[in-house]
mmCIF file of C-alpha atoms in Angstrom:
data_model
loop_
_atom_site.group_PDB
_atom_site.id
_atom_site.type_symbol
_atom_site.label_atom_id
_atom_site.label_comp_id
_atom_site.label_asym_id
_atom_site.label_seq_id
_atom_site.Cartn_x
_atom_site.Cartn_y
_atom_site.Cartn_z
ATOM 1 C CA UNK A 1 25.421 69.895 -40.125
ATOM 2 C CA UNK A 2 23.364 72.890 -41.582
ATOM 3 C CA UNK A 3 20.504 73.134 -38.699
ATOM 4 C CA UNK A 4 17.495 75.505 -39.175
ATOM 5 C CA UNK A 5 16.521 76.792 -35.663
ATOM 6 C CA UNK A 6 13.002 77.623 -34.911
ATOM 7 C CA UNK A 7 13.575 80.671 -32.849
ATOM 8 C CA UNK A 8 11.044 82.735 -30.835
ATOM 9 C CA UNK A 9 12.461 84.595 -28.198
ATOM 10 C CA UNK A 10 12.229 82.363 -25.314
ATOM 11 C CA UNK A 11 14.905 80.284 -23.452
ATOM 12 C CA UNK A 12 13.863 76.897 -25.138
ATOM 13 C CA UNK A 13 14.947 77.752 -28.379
ATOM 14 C CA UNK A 14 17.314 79.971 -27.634
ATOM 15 C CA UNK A 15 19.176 76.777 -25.595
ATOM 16 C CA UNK A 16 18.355 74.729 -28.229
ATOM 17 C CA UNK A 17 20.336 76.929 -30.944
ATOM 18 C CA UNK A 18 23.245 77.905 -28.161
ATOM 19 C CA UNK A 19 23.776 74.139 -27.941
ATOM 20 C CA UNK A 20 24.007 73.506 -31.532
ATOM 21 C CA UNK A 21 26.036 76.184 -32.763
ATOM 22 C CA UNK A 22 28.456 75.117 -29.029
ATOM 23 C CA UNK A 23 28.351 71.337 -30.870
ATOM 24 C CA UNK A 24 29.787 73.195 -33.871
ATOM 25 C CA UNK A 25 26.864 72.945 -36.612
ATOM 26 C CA UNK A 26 26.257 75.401 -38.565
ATOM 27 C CA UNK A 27 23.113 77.451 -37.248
ATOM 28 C CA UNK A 28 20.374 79.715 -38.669
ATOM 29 C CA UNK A 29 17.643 80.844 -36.659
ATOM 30 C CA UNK A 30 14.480 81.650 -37.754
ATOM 31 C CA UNK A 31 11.433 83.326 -36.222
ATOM 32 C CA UNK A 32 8.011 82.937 -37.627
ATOM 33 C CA UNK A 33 5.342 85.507 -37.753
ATOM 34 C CA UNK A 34 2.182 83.930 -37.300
ATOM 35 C CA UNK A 35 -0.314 86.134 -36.329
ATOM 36 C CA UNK A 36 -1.217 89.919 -35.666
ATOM 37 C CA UNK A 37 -1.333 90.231 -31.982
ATOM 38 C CA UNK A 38 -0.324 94.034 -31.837
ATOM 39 C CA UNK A 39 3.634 94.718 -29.912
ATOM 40 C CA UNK A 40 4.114 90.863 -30.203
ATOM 41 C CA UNK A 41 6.642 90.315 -32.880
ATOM 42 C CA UNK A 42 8.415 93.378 -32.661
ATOM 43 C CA UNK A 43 9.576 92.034 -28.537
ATOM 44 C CA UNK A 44 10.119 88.513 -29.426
ATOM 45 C CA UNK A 45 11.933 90.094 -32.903
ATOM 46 C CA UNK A 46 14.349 92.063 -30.613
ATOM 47 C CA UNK A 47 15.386 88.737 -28.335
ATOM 48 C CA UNK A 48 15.774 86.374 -31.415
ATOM 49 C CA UNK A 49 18.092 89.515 -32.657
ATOM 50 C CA UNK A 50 20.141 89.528 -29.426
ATOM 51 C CA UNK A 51 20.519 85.966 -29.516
ATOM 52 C CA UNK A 52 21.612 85.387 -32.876
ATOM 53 C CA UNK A 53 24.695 88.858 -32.742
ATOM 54 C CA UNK A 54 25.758 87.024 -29.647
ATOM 55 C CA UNK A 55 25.998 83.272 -31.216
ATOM 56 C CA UNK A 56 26.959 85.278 -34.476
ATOM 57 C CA UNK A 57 24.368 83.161 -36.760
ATOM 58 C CA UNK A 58 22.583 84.658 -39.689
ATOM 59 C CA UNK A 59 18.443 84.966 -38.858
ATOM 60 C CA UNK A 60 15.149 84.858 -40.847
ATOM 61 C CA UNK A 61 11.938 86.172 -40.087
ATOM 62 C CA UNK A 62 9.383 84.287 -41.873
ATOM 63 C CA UNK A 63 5.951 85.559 -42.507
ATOM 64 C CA UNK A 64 3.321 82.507 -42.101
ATOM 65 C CA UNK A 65 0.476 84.734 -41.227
ATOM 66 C CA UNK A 66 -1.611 83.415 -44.290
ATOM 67 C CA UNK A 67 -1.194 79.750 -43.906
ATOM 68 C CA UNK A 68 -1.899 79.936 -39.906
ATOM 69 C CA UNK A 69 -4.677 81.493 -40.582
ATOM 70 C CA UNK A 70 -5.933 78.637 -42.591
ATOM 71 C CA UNK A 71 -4.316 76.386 -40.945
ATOM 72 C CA UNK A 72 -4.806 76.989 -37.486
ATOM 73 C CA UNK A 73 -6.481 79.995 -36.624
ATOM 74 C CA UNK A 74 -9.941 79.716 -39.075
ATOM 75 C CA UNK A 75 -10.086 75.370 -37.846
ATOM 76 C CA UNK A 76 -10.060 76.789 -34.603
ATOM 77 C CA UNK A 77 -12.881 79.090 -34.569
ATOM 78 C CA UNK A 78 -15.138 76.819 -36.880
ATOM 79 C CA UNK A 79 -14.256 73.705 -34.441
ATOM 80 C CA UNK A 80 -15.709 75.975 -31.677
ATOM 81 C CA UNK A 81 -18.737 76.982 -34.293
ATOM 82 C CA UNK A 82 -19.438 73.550 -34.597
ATOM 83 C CA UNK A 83 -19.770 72.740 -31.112
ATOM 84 C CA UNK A 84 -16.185 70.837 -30.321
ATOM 85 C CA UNK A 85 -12.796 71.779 -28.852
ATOM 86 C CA UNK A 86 -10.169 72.047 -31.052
ATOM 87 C CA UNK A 87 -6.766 71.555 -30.591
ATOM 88 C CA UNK A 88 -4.774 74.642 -32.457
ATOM 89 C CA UNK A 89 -1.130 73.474 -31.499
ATOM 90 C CA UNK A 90 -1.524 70.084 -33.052
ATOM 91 C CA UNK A 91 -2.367 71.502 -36.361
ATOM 92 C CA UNK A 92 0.085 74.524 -36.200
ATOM 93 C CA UNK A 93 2.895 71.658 -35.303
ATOM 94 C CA UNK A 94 1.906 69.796 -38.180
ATOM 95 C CA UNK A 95 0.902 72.427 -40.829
ATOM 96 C CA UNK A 96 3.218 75.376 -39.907
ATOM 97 C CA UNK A 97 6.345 74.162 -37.636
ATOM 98 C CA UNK A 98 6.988 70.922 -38.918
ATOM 99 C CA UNK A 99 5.280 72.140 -42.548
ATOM 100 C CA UNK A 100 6.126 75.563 -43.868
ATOM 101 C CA UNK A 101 8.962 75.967 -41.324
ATOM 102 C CA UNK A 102 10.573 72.391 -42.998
ATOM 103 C CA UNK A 103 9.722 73.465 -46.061
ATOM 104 C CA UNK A 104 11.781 76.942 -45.749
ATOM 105 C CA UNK A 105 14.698 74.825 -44.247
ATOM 106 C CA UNK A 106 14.892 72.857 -47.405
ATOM 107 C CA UNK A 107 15.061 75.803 -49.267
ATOM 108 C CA UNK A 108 18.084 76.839 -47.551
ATOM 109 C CA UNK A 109 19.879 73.749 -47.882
ATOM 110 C CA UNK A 110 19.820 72.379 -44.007
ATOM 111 C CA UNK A 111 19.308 69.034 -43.339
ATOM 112 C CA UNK A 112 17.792 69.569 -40.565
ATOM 113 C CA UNK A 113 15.095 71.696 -38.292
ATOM 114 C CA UNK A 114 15.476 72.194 -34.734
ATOM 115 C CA UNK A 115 12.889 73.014 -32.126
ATOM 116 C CA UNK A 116 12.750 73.715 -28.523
ATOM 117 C CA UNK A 117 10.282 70.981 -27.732
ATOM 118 C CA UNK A 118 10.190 68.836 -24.927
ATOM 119 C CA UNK A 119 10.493 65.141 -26.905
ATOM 120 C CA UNK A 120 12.841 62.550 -28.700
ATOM 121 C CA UNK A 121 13.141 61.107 -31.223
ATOM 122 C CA UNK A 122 14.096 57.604 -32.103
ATOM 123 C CA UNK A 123 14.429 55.428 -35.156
ATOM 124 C CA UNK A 124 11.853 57.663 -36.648
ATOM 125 C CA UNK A 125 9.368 58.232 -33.666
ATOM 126 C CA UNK A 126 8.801 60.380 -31.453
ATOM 127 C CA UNK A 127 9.343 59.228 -27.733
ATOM 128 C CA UNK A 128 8.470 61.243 -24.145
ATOM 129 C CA UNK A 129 10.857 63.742 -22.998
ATOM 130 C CA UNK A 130 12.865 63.007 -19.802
ATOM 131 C CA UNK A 131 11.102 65.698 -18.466
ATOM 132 C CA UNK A 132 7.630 64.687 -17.790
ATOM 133 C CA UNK A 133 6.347 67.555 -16.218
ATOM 134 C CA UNK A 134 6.663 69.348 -20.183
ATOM 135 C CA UNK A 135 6.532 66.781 -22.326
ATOM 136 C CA UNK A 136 5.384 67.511 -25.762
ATOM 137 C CA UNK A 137 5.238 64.683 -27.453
ATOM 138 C CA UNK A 138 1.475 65.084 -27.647
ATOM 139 C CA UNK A 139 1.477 67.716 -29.438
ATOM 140 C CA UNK A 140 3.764 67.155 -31.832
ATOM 141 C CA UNK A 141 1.773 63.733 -32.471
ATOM 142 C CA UNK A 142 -0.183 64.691 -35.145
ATOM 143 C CA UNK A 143 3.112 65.799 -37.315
ATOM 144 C CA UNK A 144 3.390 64.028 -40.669
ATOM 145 C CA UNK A 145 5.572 61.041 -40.496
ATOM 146 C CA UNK A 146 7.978 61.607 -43.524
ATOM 147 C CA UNK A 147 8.562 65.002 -41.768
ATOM 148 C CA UNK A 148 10.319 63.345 -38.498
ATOM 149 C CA UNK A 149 13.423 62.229 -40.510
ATOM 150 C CA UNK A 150 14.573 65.939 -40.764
ATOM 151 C CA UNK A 151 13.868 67.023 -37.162
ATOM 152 C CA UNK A 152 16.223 67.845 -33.748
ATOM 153 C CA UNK A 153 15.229 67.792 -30.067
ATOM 154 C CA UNK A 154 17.724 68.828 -28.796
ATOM 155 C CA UNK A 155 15.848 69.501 -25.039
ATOM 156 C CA UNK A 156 14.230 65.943 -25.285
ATOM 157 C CA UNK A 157 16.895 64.957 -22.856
ATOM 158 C CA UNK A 158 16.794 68.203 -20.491
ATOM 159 C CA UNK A 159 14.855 68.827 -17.612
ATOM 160 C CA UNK A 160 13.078 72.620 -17.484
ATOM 161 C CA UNK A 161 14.822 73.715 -14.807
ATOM 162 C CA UNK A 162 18.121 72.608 -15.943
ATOM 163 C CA UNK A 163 17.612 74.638 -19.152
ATOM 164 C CA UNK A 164 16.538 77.529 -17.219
ATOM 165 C CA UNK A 165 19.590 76.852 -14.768
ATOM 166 C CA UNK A 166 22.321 76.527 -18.218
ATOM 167 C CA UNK A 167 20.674 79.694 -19.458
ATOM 168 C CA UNK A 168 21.423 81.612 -16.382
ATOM 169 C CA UNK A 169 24.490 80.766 -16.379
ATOM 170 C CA UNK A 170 25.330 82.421 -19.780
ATOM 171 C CA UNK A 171 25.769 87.158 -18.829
ATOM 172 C CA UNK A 172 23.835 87.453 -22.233
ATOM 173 C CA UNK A 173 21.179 84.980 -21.628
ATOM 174 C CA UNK A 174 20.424 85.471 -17.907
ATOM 175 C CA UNK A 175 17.074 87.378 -18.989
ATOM 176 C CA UNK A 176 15.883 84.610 -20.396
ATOM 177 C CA UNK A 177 15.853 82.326 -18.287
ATOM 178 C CA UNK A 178 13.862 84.568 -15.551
ATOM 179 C CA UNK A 179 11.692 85.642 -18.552
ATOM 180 C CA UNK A 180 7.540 84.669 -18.079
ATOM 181 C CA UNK A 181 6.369 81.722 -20.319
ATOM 182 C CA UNK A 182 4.116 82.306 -23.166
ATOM 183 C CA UNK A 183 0.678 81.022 -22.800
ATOM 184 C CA UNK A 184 -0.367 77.549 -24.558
ATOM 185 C CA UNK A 185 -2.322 78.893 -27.582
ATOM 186 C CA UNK A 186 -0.470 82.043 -28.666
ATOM 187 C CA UNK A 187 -2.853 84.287 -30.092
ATOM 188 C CA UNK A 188 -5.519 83.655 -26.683
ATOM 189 C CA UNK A 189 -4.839 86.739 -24.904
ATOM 190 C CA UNK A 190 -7.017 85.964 -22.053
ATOM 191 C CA UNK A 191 -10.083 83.273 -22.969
ATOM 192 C CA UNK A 192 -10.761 81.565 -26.376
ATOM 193 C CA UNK A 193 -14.102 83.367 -26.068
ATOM 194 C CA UNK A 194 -12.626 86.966 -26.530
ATOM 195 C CA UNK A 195 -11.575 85.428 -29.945
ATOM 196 C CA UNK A 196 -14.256 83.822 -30.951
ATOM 197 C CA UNK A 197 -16.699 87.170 -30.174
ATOM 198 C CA UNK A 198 -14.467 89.037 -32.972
ATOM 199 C CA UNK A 199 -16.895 86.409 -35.204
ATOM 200 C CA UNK A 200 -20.013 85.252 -33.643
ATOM 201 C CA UNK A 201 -22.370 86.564 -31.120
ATOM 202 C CA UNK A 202 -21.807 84.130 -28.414
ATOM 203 C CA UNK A 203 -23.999 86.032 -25.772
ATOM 204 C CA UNK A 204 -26.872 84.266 -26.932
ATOM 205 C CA UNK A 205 -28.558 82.277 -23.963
ATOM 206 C CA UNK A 206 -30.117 78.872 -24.585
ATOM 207 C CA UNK A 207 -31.445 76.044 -23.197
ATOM 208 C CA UNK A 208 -29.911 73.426 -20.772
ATOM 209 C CA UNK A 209 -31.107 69.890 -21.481
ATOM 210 C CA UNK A 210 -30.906 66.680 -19.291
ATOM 211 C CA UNK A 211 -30.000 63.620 -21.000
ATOM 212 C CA UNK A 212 -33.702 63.004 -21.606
ATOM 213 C CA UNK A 213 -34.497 65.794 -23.855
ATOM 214 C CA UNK A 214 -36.141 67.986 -20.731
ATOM 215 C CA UNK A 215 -35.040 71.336 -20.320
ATOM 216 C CA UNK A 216 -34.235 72.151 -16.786
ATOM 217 C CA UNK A 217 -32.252 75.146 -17.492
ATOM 218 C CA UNK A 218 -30.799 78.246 -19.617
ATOM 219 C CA UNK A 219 -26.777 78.561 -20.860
ATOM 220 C CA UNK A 220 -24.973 82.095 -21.894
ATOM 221 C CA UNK A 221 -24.001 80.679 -25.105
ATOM 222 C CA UNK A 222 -22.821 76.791 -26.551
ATOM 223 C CA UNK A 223 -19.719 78.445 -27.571
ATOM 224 C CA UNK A 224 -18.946 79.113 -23.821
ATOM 225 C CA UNK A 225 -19.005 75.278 -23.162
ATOM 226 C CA UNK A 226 -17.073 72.609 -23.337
ATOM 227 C CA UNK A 227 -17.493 68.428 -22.414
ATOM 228 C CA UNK A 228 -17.018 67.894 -18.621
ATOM 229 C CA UNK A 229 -17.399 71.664 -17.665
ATOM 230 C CA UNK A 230 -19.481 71.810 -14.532
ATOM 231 C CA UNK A 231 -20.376 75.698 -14.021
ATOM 232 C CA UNK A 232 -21.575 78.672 -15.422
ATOM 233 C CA UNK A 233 -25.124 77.060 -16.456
ATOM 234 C CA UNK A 234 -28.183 76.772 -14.666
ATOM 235 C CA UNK A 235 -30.163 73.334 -13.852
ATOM 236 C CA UNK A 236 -32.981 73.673 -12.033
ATOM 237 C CA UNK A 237 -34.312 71.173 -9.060
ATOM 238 C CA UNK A 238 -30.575 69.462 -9.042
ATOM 239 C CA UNK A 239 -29.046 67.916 -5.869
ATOM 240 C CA UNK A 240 -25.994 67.035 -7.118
ATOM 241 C CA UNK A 241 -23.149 68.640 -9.604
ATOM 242 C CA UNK A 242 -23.898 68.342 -13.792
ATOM 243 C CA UNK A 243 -21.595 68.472 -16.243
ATOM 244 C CA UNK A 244 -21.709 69.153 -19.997
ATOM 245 C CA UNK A 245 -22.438 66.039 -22.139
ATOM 246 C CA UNK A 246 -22.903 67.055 -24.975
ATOM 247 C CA UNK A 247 -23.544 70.271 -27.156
ATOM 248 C CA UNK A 248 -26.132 71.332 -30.018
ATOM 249 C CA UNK A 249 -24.422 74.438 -31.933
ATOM 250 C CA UNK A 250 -27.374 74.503 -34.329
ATOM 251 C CA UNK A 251 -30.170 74.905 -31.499
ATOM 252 C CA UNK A 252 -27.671 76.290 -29.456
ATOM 253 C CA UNK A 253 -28.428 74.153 -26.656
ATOM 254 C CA UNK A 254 -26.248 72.026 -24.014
ATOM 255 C CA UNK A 255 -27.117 68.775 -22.303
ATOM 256 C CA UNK A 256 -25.835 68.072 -18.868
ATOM 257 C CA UNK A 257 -25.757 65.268 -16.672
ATOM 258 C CA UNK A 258 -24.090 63.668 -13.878
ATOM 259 C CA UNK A 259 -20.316 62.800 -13.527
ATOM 260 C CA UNK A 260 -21.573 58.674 -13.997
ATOM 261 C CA UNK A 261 -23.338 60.227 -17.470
ATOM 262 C CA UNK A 262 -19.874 61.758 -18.624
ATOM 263 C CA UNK A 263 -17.827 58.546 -18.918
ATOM 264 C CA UNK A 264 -17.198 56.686 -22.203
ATOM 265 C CA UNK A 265 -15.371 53.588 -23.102
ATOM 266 C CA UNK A 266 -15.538 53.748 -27.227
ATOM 267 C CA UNK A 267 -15.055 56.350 -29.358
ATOM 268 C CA UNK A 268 -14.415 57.151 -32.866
ATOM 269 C CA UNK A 269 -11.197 58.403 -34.884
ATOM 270 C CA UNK A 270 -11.297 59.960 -38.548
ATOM 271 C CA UNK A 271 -8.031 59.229 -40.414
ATOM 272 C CA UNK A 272 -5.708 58.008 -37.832
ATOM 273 C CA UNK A 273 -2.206 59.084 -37.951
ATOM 274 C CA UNK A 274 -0.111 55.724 -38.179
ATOM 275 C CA UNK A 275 3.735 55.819 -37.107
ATOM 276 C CA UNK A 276 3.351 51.721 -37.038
ATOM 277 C CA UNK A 277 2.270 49.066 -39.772
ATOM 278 C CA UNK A 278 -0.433 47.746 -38.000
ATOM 279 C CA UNK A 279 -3.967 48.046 -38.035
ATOM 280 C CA UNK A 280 -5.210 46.135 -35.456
ATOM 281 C CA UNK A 281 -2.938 46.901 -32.136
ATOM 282 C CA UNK A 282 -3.219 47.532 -27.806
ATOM 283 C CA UNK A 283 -1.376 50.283 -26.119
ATOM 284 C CA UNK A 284 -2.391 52.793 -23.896
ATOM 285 C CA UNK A 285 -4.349 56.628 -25.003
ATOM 286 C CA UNK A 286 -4.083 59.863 -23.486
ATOM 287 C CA UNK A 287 -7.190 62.115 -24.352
ATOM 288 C CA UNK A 288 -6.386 65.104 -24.085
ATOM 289 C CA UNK A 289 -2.708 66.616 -22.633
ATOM 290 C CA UNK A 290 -2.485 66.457 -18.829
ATOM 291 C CA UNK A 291 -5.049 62.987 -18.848
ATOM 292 C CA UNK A 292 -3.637 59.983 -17.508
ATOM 293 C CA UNK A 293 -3.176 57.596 -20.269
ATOM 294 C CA UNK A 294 -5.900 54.432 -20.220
ATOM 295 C CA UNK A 295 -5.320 50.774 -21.694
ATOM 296 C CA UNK A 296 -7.036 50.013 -25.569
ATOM 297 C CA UNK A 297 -7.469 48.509 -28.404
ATOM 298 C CA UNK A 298 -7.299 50.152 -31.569
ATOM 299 C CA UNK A 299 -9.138 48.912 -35.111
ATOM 300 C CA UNK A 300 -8.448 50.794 -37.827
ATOM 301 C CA UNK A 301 -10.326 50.541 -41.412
ATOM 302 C CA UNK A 302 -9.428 50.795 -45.130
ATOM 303 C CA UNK A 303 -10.072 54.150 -44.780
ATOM 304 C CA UNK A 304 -8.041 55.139 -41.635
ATOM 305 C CA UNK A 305 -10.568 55.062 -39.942
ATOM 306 C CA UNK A 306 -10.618 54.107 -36.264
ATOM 307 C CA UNK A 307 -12.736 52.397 -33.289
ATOM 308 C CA UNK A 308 -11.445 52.649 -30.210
ATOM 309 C CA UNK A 309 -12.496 50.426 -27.291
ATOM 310 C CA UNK A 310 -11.065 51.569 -23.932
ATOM 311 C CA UNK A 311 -9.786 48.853 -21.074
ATOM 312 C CA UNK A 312 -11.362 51.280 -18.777
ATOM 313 C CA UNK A 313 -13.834 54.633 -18.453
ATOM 314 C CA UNK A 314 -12.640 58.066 -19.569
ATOM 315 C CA UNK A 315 -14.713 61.107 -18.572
ATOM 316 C CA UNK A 316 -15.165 64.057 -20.667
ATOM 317 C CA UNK A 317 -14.048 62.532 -24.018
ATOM 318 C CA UNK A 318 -14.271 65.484 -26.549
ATOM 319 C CA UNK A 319 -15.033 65.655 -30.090
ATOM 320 C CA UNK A 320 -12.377 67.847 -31.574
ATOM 321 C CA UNK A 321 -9.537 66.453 -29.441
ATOM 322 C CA UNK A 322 -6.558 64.836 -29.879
ATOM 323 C CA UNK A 323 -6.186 61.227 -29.047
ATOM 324 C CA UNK A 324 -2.151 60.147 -28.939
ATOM 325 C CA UNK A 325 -1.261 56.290 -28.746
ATOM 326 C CA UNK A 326 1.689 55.544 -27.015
ATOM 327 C CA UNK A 327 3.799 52.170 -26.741
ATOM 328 C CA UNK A 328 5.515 52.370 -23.545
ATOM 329 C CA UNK A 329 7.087 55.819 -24.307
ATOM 330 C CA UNK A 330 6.490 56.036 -27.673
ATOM 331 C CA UNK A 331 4.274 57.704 -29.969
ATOM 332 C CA UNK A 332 2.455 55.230 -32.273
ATOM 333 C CA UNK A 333 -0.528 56.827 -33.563
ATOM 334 C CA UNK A 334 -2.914 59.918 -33.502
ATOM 335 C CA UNK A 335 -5.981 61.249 -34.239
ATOM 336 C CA UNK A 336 -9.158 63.924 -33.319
ATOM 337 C CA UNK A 337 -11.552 62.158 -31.863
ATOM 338 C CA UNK A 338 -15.033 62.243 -34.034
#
């Protein structure tokens, strides 16, 4: 087959196209430039360039700087202006790598695009990587569901280390697989707040509520908060720890309460992501990455729509979020929670 790579420098992808082109498709690698994050692209540039003279594939360098900007980049700091916690890889996944990335490999006549995720795929859905430790199927759970007929895997079956270990076994790919891992949220050099300040003030100190409208306190900032974080806000007269409950961007306030205040058993979804035909269904939720995943039932309206009544408590349920269904190991549904 004719297989688009999604190439950026590290030893994921770069496995992922050594495989393929060793299975004896036909490979092109490609390596997106998504932002402006000065020195970035010209390093990762150099590694997708070293990789591709010594598989001897043809390479692309795609510039998707406008559309992750409106994709991704803008959603993220307005989800953090309106007082939630966004989730940029979801949307760059959907919009970008399994969008505009798809969309390029159509244009070059593959039939198919590769990534170095850590999933599978199966009769059209995506399923948990052997590796649990880097499983990715969450965020890849918000892709669009016509787009998983044209997508590859090929680490869904791989452990990390074993990748890392078939990498160093390669003379021209040793580097790699010693090479440090890029951070979760690419263009976050250090903290989401040292991107946000290039567009908001967000040294403005406010005041800490309790859940009964009393303020008992003063915050840095709302945009330095997010549900369930338990520091860096002042409550006066308190003999046990708070937590952030909730958060009013327009009065820039926060409210905090106890860890018993925090949990939640319903929530709401705003056009739900279906991989089944079903609308009213029980499987289990994960609420944000690394949370266990909790027993529920899921009703979903005319209008995609979705109520979601947990089996048991969650703390620190976010608006912004993603919230992944899964059947066993498999990826049924998705959604940011409302």
């Amino acid at each position: 087959m004719k297989i688009l790579v999604a190439m950026s420098g590290g030893v994921d992808s770069t496995v992922t196209a050594y495989k393929l082109k060793q299975a004896g498709h036909e490979v092109i690698g490609c390596y997106m430039k998504l932002h402006g994050k000065p020195g970035y692209h010209e390093e990762n540039i150099a590694k997708v360039e070293k990789v591709a003279k010594f598989l001897q594939i043809p390479y692309h360098i795609l510039d998707l700087q406008e559309d992750f900007k409106a994709k991704v980049y803008m959603p993220f700091i307005n989800t953090y202006k309106e007082g939630k916690t966004p989730n940029p890889c979801a949307l760059c996944n959907r919009f970008i790598k399994l969008g505009k990335l798809l969309e390029f490999a159509k244009n070059l006549g593959c039939e198919k695009l590769a990534t170095g995720h850590y999933a599978r795929l199966e009769n059209g859905c995506i399923k948990i990587a052997v590796d649990e430790s880097k499983d990715q199927s969450y965020f890849l759970a918000n892709a669009d569901k016509e787009a998983l007929q044209y997508l590859i895997f090929p680490l869904g079956e791989m452990k990390k280390e074993d990748v890392k270990q078939f990498a160093s076994t390669i003379e021209v790919l040793k580097s790699f697989a010693t090479q440090k891992e890029s951070s979760e949220i690419c263009f976050v050099e250090n903290t989401y707040v040292d991107v946000l300040e290039q567009f908001m003030d967000t040294k403005i100190k406010g005041e800490v509520l309790d859940s009964s409208g009393k303020v008992v306190g003063e915050h840095n900032g709302y945009m330095h908060y997010t549900i369930g974080k338990r520091r860096g806000f002042e409550v006066r007269g308190a003999h046990e720890p708070h937590f952030v409950l909730k958060i009013n961007p327009k009065e820039n306030q926060i409210v905090v309460g106890t860890k018993e205040e925090l949990k939640t058993k319903k929530f709401k979804l705003e056009n739900i992501n279906l991989f089944i035909n079903k609308k009213i269904f029980d499987c289990e939720v994960k609420i944000r990455y690394r949370s266990k995943s909790v027993p529920c039932e899921v009703l979903v309206d005319e209008n995609l729509n979705a109520q979601i009544t947990l089996k048991e408590p969650v703390y620190g349920l976010a608006s912004g979020q993603m919230a992944v269904f899964y059947e066993e190991d498999r990826v049924i549904a998705s959604g940011f929670i409302s």
